[in-house]
Short mmCIF file of C-alpha atoms in Angstrom, two decimals:
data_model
loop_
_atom_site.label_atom_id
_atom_site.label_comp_id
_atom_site.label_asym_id
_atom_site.label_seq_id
_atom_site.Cartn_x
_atom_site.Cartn_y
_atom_site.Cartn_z
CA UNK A 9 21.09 12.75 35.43
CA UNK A 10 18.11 12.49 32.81
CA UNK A 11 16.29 15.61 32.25
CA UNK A 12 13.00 15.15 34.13
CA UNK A 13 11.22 18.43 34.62
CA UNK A 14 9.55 19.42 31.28
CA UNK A 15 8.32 23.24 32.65
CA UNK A 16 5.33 24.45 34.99
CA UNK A 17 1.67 24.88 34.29
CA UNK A 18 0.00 27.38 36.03
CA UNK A 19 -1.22 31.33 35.60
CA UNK A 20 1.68 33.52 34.71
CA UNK A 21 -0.25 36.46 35.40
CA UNK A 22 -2.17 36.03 38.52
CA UNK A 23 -4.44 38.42 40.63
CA UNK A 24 -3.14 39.83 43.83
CA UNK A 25 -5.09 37.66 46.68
CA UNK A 26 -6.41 35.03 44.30
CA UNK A 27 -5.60 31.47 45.60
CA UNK A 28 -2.92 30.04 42.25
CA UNK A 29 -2.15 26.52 42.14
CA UNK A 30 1.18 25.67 40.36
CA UNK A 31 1.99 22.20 39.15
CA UNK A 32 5.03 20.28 37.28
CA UNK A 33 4.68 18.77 33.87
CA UNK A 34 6.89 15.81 33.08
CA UNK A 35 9.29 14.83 30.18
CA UNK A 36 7.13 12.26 28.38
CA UNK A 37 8.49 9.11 29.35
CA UNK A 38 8.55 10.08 32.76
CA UNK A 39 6.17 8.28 34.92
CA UNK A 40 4.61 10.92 38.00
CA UNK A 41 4.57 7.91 40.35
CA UNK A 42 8.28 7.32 39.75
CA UNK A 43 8.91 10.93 41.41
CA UNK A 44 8.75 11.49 45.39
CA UNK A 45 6.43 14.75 46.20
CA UNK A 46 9.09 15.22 49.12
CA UNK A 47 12.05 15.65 46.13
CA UNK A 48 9.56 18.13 44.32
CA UNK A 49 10.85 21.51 46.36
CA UNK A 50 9.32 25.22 45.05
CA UNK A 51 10.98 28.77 45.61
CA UNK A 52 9.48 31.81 44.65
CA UNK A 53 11.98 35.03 44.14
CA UNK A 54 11.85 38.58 42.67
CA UNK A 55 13.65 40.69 40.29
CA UNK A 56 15.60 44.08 42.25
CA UNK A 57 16.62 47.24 40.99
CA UNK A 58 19.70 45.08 39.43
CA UNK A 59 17.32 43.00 38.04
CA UNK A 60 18.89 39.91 39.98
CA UNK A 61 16.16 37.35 41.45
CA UNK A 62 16.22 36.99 45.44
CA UNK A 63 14.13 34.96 46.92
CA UNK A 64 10.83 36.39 48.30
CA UNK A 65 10.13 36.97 51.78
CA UNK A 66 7.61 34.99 53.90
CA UNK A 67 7.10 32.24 50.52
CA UNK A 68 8.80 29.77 52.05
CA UNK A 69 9.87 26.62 50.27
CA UNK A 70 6.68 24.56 48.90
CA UNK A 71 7.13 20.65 48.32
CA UNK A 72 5.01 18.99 46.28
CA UNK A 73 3.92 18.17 42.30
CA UNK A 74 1.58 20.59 42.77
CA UNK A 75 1.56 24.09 45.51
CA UNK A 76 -0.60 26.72 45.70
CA UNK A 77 0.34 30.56 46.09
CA UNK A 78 -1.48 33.52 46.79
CA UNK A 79 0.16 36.97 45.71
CA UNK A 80 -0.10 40.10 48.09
CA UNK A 81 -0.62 43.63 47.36
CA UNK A 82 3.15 44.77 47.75
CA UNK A 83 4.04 42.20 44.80
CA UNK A 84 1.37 43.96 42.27
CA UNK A 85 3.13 44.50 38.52
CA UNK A 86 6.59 43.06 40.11
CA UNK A 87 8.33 40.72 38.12
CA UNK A 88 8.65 37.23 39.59
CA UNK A 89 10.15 33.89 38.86
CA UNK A 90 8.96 30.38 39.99
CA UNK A 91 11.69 27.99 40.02
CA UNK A 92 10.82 24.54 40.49
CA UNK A 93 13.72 21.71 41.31
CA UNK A 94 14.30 18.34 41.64
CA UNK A 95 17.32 16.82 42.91
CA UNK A 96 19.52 18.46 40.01
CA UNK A 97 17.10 19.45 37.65
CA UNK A 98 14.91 22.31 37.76
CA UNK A 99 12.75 24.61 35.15
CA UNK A 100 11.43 28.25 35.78
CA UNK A 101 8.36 29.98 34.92
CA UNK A 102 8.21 34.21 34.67
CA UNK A 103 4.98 35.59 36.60
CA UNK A 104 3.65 38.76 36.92
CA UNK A 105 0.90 39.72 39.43
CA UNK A 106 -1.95 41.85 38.35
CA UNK A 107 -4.71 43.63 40.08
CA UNK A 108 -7.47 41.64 41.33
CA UNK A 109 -10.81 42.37 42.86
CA UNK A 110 -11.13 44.37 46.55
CA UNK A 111 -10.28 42.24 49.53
CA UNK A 112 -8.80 41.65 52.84
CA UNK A 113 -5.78 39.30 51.39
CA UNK A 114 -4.11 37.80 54.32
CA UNK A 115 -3.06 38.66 58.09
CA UNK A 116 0.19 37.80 59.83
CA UNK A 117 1.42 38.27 63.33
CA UNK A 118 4.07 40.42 64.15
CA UNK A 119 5.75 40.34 68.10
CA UNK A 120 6.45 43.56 69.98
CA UNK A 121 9.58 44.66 67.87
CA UNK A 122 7.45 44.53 64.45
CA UNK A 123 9.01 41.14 63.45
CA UNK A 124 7.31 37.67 62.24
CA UNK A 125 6.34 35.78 65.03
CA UNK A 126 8.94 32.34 65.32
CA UNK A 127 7.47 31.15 68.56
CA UNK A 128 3.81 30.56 69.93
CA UNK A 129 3.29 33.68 72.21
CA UNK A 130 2.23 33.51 75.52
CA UNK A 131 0.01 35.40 77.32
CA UNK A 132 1.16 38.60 79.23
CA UNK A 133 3.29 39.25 75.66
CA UNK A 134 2.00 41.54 73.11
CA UNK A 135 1.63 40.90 69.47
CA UNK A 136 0.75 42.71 66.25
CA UNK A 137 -1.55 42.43 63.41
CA UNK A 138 -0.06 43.08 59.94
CA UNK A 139 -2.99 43.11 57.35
CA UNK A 140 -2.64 42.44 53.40
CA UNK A 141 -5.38 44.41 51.51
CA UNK A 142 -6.02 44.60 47.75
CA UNK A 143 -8.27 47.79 46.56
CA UNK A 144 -8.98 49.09 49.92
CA UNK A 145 -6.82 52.27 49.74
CA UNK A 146 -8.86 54.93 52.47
CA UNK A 147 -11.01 51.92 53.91
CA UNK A 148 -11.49 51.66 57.58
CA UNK A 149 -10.75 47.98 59.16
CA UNK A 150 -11.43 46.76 62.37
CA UNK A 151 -10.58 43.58 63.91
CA UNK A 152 -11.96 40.91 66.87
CA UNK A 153 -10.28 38.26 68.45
CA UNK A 154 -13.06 35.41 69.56
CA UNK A 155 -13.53 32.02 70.42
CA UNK A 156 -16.55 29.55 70.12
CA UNK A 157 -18.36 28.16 73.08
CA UNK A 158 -21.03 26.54 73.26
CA UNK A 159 -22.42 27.61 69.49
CA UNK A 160 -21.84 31.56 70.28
CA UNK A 161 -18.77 33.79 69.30
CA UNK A 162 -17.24 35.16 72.41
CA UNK A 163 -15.27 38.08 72.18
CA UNK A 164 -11.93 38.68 73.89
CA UNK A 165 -10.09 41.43 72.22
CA UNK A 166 -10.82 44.00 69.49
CA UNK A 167 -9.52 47.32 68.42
CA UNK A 168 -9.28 50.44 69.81
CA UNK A 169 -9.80 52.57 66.80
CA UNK A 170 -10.11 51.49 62.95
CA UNK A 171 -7.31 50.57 60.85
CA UNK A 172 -7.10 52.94 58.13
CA UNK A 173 -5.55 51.69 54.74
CA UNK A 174 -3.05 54.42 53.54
CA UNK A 175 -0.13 52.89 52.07
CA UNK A 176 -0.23 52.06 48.28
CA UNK A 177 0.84 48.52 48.94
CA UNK A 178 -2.49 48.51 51.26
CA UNK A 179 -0.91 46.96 54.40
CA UNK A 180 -2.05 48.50 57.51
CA UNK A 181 -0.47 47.56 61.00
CA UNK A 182 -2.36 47.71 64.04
CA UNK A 183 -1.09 48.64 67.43
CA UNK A 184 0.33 46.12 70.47
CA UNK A 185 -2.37 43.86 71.57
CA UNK A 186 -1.39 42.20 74.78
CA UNK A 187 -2.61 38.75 75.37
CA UNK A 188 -4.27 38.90 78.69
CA UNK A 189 -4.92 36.10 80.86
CA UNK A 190 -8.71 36.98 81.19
CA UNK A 191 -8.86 35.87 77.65
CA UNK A 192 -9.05 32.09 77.75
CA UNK A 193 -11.17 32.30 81.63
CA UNK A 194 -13.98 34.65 78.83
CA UNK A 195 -13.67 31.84 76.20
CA UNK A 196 -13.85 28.75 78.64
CA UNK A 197 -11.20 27.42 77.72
CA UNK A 198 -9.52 23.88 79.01
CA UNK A 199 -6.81 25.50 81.36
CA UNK A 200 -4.88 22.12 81.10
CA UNK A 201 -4.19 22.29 77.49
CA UNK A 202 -0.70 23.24 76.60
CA UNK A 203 -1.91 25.74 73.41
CA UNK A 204 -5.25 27.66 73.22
CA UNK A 205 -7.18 28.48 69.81
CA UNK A 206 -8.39 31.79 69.20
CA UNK A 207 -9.77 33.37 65.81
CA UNK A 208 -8.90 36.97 64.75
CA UNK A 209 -11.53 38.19 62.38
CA UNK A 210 -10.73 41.76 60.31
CA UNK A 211 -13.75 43.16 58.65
CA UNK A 212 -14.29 46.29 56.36
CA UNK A 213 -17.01 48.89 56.06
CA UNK A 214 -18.42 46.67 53.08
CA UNK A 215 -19.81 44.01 55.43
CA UNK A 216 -18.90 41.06 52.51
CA UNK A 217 -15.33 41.72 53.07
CA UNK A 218 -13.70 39.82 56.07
CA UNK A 219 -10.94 37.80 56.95
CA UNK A 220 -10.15 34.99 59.38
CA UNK A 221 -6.93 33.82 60.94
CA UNK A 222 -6.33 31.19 63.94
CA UNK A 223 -4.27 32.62 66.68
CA UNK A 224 -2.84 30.12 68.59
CA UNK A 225 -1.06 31.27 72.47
CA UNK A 226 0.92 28.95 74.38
CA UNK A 227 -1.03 28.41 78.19
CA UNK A 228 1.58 30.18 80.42
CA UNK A 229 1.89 33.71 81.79
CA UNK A 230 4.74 35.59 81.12
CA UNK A 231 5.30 38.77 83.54
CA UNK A 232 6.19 41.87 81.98
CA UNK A 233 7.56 43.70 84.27
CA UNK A 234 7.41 48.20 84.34
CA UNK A 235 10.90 49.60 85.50
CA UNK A 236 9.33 52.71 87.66
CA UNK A 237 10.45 56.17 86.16
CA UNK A 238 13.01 56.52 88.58
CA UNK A 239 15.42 53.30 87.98
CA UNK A 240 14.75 53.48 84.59
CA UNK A 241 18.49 54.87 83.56
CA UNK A 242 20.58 52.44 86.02
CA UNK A 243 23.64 53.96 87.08
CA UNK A 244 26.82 52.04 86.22
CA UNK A 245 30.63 51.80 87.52
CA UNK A 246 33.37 50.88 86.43
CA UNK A 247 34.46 50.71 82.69
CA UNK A 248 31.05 50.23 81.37
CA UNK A 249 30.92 54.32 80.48
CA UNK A 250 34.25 54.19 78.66
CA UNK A 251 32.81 51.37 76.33
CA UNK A 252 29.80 53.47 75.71
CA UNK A 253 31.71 56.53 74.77
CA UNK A 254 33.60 54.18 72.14
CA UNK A 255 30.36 52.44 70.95
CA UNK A 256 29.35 56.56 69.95
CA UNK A 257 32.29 57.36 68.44
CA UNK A 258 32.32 54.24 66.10
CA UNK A 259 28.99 55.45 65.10
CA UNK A 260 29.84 58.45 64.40
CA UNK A 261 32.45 57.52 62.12
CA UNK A 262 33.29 60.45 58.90
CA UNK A 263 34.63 59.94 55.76
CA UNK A 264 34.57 63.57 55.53
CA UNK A 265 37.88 65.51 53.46
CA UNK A 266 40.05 62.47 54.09
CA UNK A 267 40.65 59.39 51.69
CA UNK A 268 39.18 55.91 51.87
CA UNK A 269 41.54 53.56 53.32
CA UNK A 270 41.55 49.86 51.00
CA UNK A 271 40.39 48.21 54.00
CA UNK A 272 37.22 50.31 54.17
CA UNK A 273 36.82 50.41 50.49
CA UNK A 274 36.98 46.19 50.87
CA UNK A 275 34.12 46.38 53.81
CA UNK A 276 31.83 48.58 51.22
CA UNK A 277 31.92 45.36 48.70
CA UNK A 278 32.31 42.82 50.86
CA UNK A 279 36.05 42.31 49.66
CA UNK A 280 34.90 40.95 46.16
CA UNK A 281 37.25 39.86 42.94
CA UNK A 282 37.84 42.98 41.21
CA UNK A 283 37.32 43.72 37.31
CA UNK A 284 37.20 40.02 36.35
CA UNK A 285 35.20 40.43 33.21
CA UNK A 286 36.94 39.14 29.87
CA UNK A 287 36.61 42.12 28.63
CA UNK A 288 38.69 44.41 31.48
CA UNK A 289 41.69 45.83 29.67
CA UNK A 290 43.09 46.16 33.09
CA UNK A 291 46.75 44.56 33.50
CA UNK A 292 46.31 42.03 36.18
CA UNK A 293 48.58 44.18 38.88
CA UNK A 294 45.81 47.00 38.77
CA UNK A 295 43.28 44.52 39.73
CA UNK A 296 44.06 45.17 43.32
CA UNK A 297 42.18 47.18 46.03
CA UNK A 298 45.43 49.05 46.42
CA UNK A 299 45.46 50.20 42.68
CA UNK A 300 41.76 50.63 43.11
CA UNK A 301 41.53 52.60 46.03
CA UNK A 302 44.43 54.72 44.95
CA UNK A 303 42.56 55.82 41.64
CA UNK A 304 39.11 56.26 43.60
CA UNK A 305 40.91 58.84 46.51
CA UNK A 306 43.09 60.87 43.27
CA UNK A 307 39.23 61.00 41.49
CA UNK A 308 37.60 62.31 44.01
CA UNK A 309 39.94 64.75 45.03
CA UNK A 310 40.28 65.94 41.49
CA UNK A 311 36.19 66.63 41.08
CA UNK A 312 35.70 67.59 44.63
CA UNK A 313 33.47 64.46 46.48
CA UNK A 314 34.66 65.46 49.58
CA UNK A 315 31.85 64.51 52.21
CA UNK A 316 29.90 61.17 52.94
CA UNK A 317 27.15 62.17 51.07
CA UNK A 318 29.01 62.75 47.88
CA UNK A 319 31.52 59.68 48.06
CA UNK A 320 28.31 57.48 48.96
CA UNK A 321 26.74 58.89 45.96
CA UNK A 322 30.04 58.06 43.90
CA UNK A 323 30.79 55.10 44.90
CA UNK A 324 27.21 53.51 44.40
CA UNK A 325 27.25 54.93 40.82
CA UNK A 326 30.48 53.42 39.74
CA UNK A 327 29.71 49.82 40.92
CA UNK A 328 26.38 50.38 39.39
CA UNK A 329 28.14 51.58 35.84
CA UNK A 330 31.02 48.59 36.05
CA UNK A 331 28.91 45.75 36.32
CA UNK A 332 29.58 45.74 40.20
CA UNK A 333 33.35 46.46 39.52
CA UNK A 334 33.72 43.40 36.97
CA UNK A 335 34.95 45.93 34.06
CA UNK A 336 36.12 49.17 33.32
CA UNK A 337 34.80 48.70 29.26
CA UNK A 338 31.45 48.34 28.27
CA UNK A 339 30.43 44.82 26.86
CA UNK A 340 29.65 46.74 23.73
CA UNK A 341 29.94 49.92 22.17
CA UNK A 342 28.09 52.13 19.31
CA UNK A 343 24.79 50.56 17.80
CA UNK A 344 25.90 46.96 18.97
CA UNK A 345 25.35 48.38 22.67
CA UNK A 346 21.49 47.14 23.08
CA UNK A 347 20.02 47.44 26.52
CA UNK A 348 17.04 45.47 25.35
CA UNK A 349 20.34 42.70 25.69
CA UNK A 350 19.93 42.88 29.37
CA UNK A 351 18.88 39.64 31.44
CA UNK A 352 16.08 41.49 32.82
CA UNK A 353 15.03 43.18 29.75
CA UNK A 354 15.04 40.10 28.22
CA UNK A 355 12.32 38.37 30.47
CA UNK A 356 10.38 41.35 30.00
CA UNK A 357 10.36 40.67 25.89
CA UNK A 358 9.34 36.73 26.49
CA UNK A 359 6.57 38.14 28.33
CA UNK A 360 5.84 40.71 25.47
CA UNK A 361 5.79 37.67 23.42
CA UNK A 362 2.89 36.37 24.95
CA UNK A 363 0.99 39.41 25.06
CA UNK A 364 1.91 42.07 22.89
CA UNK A 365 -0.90 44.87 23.42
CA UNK A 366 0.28 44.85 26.89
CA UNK A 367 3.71 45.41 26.52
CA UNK A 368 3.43 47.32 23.00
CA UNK A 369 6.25 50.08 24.38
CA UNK A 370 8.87 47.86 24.09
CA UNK A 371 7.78 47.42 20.20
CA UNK A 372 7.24 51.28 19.63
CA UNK A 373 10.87 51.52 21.36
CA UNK A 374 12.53 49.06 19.24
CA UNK A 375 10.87 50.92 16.19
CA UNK A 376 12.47 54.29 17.60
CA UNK A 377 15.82 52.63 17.83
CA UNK A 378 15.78 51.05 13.98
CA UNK A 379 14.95 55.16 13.14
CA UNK A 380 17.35 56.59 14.87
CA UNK A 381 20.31 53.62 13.78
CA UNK A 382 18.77 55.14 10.27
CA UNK A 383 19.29 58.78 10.80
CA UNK A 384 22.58 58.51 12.55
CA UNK A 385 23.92 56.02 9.79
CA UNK A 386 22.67 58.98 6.99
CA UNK A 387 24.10 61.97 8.82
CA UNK A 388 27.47 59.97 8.91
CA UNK A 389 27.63 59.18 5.45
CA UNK A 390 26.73 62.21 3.88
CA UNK A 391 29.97 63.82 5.73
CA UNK A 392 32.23 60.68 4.55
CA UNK A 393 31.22 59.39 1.12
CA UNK A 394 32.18 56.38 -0.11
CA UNK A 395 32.47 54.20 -3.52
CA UNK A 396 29.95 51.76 -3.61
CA UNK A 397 31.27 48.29 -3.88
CA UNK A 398 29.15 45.07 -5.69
CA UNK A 399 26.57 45.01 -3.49
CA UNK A 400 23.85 42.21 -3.78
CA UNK A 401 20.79 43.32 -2.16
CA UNK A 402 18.09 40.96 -0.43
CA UNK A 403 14.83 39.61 -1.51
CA UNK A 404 11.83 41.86 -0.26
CA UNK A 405 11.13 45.78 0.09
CA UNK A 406 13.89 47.83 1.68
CA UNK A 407 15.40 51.71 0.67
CA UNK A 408 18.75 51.78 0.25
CA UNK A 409 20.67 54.63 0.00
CA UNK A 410 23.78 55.43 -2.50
CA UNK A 411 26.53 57.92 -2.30
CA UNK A 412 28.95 58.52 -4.92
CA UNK A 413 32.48 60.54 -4.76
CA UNK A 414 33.38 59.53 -8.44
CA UNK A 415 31.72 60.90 -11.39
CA UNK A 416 32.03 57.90 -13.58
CA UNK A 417 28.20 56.50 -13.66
CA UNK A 418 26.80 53.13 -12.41
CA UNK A 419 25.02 50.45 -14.03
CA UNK A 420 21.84 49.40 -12.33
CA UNK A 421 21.18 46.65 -15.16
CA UNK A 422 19.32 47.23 -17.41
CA UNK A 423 19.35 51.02 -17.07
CA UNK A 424 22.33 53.56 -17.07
CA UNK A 425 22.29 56.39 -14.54
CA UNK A 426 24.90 59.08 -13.68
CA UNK A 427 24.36 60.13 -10.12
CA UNK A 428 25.59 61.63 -7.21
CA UNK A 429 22.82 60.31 -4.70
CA UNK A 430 20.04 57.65 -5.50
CA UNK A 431 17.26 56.51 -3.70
CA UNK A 432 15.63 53.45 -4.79
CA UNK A 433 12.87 51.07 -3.46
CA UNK A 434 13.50 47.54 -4.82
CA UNK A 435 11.30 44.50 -5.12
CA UNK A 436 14.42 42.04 -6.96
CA UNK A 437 17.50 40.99 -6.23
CA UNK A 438 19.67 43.47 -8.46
CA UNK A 439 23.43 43.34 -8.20
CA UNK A 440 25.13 46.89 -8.71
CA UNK A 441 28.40 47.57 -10.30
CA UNK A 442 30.82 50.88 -10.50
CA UNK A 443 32.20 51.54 -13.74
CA UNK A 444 36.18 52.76 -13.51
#
């Protein structure tokens, strides 16, 4: 099909808890009526420590020509990318979230096990508040839960004791708050409606900081029952204590001073294609788990990674330093070996483009690199002279270095020199010549 998508318009740097809308622009031609919002779909994902993208948790997928997102706290500095699709085209956009201003960002609810509510809970369950916060580091939060009647917020729930924000990603989790059934009899509610509406407010010390979120529970009780102390370990016949025992041992499963069978070693990757890189000198029959695993067990014998600890170590180093076991060469070697080459150093230098005061190390490292290529290239000659061949050098300012093994002397036209080493800074193309 016709490319359609031309890119996205929006902030690439955004503030943490800052409302961002995020819109498509079209190839010009392309009429935005002639597109269905419904085929427009949005997916936000992150770089990890492999500097892969995976999609971002609790984003969701957006559908529209233009979504809006608001970045929390534990996505601060993290780079991001905003892919945008429709039916089989699709464009990208890099973002980074900054720091924004102090705030209470966003609260979600959490049931009894510490996971994201997927059902309406019901009363007699217990829930918890997970709260975003940008700036609030050592803050104290409290919440309420309340409903509206007639004009007048009527509480129903609140904390026990402040939230305090500690963690650097400033979420803060509060503890169960069971949903009793006194709460909708306090807020007069309509006992025959299926769902009741409830509003959780979180507030700071600074009075002009709060948050609201609509809590919705489902009109039914749900009993909860206590197991008294005494039944609370059930005794049990049968074979049931045999299958326990087995459960443990599984668990406790060693790799201890022993070596790693290939169908363990093919669990640990997921039984992936091994060392399929172009540029794996490997003969094809060593591309098996069998050859594999037999190299891994005579390594680690030979340099001692005899316990879990070590071999986990080990083997999470050499997928790491094979390109997750697609080669056993590097892609390339001496000064053509650039990391900057990377995929996800890559996006970082697009993003220096833009702003270059902000990401000024990667220049200063780049100008490192060019000095050391320098140094290493002049220590190397000086131990392995050569005979300077014509050489025509470019237009502009540049040193460039001679070294002569034979004493017959070289014409730089017009003048005659005989040297050993010369160091010259030239502003014309001059073409340079041996004599034999």
């Amino acid at each position: 099909m016709a490319k359609v998508l031309k890119g996205i318009k929006g902030e690439r740097f955004p503030k943490i808890g800052e409302k961002v809308m995020y819109s498509i622009s079209l190839v010009d031609g392309v009429k935005p009526e002639s597109i269905s919002d419904t085929e427009i779909k949005w997916q936000l994902y992150q770089a990890n420590e492999y500097s892969e993208y995976e999609i971002v948790n609790f984003s969701g997928q957006k559908i529209g020509k233009e979504v809006p997102y608001t970045f929390l706290t534990p996505l601060l500095n993290r780079h991001m990318k905003l892919i945008v699709s429709y039916k089989e085209d699709s464009t990208e956009m890099l973002v980074i979230p900054t720091q924004g201003e102090a705030k209470i960002v966003d609260v979600f609810f959490l049931d009894n096990t510490g996971k994201q509510l997927k059902k309406i809970p019901s009363y007699g369950e217990s829930i918890i508040l997970r709260v975003y916060t940008v700036k609030l580091n050592d803050k104290k939060l409290n919440f309420t839960i309340y409903d509206i009647v007639e004009g007048k917020e009527v509480e129903v729930g609140k904390n026990l004791k402040p939230l305090k924000v500690i963690q650097s990603n400033g979420v803060v989790k509060s503890d169960l708050i069971t949903l009793n059934i006194g709460m909708p009899i306090r807020a007069k509610q309509d006992m025959s409606a299926e769902v009741h509406k409830y509003k959780v407010k979180v507030t700071c010390e600074d009075p002009a900081l709060s948050y609201e979120e609509e809590l919705k529970v489902k009109n039914e009780q749900v009993n909860v029952s206590i197991i008294p102390p005494d039944v609370q370990t059930p005794t049990t016949v049968g074979t049931a204590p045999k299958k326990e025992e087995e459960k443990k041992e599984e668990n406790k499963k060693c790799f201890c001073n022993r070596d790693l069978t290939v169908e363990e070693v093919k669990s640990f990757y997921n039984s992936k294609m091994l060392f399929s890189a172009k540029n794996c000198p490997l003969p094809e029959n060593k591309k098996t788990y069998e050859e594999f695993v037999k190299a891994l067990n005579i390594a680690m014998k030979e340099y001692n990674i005899n316990t879990c600890l070590r071999k986990a170590h080990f083997l999470a180093q050499i997928e790491v330093e094979s390109d997750r076991l697609n080669t056993t060469l590097e892609y390339a070697e001496g000064w053509d070996y650039d990391h900057t080459t990377h995929q996800g150093n890559y996006d970082k230098y697009k993003l220096y483009l833009s702003d270059k005061d902000k990401y000024r190390q990667y220049n200063d490292t780049k100008i490192k690199r060019g000095y050391n290529r320098y140094k290493n290239s002049f220590q190397q000659t000086i131990s392995q002279p050569f005979v300077a061949p014509v050489i025509r050098l470019p237009l502009g300012l540049f040193m460039f270095t001679l070294f002569i093994s034979t004493p017959e002397p070289i014409v730089f036209f017009p003048f005659f020199f005989r040297i050993r080493t010369y160091f010259c800074l030239f502003v014309k193309n001059i073409i340079v010549k041996p004599i034999f």
